[in-house]
CSV table of C-alpha atoms and ligand atoms in Angstrom, one decimal:
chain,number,residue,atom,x,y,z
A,26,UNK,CA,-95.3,12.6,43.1
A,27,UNK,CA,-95.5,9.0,43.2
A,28,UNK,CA,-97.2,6.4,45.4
A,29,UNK,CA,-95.7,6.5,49.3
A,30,UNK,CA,-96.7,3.8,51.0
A,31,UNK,CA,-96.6,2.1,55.7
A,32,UNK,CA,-95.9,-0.9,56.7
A,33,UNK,CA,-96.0,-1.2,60.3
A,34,UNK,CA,-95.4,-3.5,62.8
A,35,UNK,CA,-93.5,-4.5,65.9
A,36,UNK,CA,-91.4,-6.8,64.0
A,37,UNK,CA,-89.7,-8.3,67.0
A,38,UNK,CA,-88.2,-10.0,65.3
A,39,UNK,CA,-89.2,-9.4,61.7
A,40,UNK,CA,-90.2,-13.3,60.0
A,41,UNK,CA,-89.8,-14.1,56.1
A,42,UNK,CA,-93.6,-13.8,56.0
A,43,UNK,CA,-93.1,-9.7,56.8
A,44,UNK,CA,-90.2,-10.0,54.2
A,45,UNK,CA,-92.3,-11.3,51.7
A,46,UNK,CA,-95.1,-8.3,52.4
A,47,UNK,CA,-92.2,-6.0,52.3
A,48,UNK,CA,-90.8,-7.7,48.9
A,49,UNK,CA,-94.1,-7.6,47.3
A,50,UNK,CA,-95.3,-3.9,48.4
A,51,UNK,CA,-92.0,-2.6,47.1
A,52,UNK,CA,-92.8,-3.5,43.4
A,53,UNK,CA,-95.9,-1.7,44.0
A,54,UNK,CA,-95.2,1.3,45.6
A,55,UNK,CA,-92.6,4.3,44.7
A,56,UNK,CA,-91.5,4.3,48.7
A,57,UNK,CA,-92.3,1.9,51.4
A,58,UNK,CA,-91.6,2.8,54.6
A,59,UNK,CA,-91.3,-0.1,57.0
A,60,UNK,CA,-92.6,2.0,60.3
A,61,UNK,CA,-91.2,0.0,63.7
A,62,UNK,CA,-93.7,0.6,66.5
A,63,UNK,CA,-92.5,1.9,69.6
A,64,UNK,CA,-94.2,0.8,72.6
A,65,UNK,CA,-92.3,0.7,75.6
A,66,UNK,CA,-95.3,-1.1,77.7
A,67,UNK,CA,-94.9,-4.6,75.5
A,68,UNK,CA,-92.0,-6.2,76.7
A,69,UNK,CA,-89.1,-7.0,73.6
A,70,UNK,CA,-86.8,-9.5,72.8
A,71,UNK,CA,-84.7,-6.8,70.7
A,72,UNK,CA,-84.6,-3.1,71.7
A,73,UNK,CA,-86.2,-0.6,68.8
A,74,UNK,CA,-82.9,0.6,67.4
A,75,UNK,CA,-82.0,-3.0,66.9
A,76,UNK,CA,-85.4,-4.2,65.5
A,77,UNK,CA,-84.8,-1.5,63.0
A,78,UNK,CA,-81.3,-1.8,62.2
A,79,UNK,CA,-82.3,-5.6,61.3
A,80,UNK,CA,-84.8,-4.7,58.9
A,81,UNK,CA,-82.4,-2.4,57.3
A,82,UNK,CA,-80.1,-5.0,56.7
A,83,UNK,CA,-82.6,-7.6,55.0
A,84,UNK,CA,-83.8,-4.8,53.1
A,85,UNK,CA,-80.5,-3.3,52.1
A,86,UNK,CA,-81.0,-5.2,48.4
A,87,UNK,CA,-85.0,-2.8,48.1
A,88,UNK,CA,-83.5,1.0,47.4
A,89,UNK,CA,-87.4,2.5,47.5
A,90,UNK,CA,-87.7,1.0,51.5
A,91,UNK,CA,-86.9,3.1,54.3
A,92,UNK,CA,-87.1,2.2,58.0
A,93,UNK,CA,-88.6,4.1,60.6
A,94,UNK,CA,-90.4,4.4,63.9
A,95,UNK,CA,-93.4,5.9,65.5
A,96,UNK,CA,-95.3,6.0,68.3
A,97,UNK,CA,-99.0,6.7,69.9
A,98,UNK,CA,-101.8,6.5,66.9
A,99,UNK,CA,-101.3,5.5,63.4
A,100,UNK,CA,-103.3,7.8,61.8
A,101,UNK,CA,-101.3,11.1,63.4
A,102,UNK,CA,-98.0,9.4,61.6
A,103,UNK,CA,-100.2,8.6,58.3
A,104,UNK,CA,-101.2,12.5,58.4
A,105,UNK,CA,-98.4,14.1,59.4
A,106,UNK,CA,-96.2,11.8,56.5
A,107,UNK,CA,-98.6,12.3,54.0
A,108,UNK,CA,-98.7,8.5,53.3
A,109,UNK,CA,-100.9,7.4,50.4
A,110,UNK,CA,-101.5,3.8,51.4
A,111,UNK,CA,-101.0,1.7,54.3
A,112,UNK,CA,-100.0,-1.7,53.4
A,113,UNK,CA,-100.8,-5.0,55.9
A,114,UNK,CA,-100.6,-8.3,55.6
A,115,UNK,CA,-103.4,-11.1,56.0
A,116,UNK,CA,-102.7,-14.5,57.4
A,117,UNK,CA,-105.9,-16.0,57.2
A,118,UNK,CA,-109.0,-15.0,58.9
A,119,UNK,CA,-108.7,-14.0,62.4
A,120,UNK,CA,-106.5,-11.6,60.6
A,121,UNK,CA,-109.4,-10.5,58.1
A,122,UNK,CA,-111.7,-9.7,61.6
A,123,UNK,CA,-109.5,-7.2,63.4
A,124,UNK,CA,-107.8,-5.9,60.3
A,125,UNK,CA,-111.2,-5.2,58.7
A,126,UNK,CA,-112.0,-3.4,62.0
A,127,UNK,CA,-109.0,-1.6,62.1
A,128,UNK,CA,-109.3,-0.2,58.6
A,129,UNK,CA,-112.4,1.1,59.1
A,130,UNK,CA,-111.6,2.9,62.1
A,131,UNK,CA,-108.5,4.5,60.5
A,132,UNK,CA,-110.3,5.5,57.2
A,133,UNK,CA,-112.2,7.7,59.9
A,134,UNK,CA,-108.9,9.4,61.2
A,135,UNK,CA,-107.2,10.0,58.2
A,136,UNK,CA,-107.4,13.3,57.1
A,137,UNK,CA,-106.9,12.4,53.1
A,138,UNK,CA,-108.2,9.6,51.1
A,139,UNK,CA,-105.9,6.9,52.8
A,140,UNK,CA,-106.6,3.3,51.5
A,141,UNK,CA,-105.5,0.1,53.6
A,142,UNK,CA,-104.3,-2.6,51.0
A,143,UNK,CA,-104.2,-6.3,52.2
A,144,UNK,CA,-101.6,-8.4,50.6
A,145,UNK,CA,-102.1,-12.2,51.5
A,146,UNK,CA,-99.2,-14.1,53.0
A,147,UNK,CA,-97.4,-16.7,51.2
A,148,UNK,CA,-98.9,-19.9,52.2
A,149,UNK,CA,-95.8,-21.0,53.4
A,150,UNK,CA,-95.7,-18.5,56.2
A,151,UNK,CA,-99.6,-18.4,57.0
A,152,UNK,CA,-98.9,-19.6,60.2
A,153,UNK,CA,-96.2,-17.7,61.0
A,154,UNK,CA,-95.9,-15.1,63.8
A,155,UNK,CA,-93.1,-13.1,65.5
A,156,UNK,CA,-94.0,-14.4,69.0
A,157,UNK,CA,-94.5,-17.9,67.7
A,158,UNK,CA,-90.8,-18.2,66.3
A,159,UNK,CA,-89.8,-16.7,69.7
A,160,UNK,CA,-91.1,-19.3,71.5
A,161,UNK,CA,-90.2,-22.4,69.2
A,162,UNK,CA,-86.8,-20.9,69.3
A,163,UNK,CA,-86.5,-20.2,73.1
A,164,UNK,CA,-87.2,-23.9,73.7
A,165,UNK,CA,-84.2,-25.1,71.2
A,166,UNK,CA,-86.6,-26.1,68.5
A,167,UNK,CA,-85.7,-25.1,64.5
A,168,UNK,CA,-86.9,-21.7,62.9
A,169,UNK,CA,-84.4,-21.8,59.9
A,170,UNK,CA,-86.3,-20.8,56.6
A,171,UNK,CA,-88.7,-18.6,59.0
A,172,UNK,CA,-86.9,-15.8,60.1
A,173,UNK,CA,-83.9,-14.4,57.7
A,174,UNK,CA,-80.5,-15.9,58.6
A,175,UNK,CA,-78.8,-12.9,59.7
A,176,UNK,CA,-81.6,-12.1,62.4
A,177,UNK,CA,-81.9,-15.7,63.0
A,178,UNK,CA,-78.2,-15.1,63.9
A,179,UNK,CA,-79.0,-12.2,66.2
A,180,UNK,CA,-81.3,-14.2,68.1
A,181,UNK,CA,-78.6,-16.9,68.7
A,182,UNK,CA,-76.8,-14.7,70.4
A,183,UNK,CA,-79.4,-13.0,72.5
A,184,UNK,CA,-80.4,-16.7,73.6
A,185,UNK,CA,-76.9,-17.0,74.5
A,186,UNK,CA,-76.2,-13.5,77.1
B,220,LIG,P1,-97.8,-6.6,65.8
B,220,LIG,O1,-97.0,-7.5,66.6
B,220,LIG,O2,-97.7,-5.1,66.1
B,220,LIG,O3,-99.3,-7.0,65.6
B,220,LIG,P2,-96.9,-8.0,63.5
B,220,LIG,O4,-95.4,-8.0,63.4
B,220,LIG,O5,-97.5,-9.2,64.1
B,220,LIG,O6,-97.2,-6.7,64.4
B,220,LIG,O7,-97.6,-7.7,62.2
B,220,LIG,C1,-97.3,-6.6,61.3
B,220,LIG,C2,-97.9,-6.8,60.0
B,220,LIG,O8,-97.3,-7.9,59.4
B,220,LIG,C3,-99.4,-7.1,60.0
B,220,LIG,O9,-100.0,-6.5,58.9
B,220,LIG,C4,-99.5,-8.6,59.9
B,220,LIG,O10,-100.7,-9.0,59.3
B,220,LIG,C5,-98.3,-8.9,59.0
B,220,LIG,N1,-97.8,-10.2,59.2
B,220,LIG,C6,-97.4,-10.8,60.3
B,220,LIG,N2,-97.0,-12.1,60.1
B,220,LIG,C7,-97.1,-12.3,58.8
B,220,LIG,C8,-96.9,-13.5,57.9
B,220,LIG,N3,-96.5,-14.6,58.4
B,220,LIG,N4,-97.2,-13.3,56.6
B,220,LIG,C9,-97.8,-12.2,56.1
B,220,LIG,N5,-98.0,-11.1,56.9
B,220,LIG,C10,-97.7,-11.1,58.2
């Protein structure tokens, strides 16, 4: 059986710098899965269905990545897929703290030998954050070359009801 790796995230709406991760992991692994997480307390721009209906379409060109969805804790999805890896990315290092946090505490609740694998960002995105291209693009300023152009599209017209 070959390597079946998670990606998660709330994606809203998914940036080049998670396409890159998701690029990248997919040479890597046998099967990424690209889980969406579903948390109905933190308010959206785009609903879940369409969050992962995006991310199917900028992946459609990867055949080994699936998208999915989960909610409540990680490591019950991890267990219950049987996931071999869980794959994040790093910005810099306020991502290094909590991520390094995180993975301990999940190595914990994993009931197999689950390793966390950090794949550093393309410079060219370091700075780049879902929220961050919300707001730049909210106030009429340019996100092109940030956030694919089909979603980039999307927002356009969210922007625009
Ligand atoms: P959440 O909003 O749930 O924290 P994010 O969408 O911010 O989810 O992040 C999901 C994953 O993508 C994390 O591993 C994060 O480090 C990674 N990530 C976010 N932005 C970038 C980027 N610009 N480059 C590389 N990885 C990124």
């Amino acid at each position: 059986m070959g390597k079946k790796a998670l990606f998660t995230g709330s994606f809203d709406p998914l940036t080049n710098g998670h396409l890159d991760i998701i690029e990248r992991a997919s040479k890597m692994f046998d099967k990424l899965v690209v889980g969406v997480i579903m948390n109905p307390q933190k308010k959206s721009l785009f609903t879940l269905e369409e969050r992962e209906n995006m991310i199917r379409e900028v992946t459609a060109h990867l055949p080994n990545v699936e998208v999915s969805h989960f909610s409540g804790l990680l490591a019950d999805y991890v267990n219950e897929n049987g996931f071999d890896v869980i794959v994040r990315g790093l910005r810099g290092t306020t991502d290094f703290e909590y991520e390094l946090t995180m993975a301990h505490m999940n190595a914990r609740l994993f009931n197999d030998n689950v390793d966390t694998v950090f794949l550093m960002t393309d410079p060219e995105y370091a700075f780049l954050s879902s929220s961050m291209a919300k707001e730049v693009h909210s106030l009429g300023g340019s996100i092109k070359g940030l956030i694919p152009d089909i979603i980039l599209k999307y927002m356009d017209e969210k922007k625009q009801v």
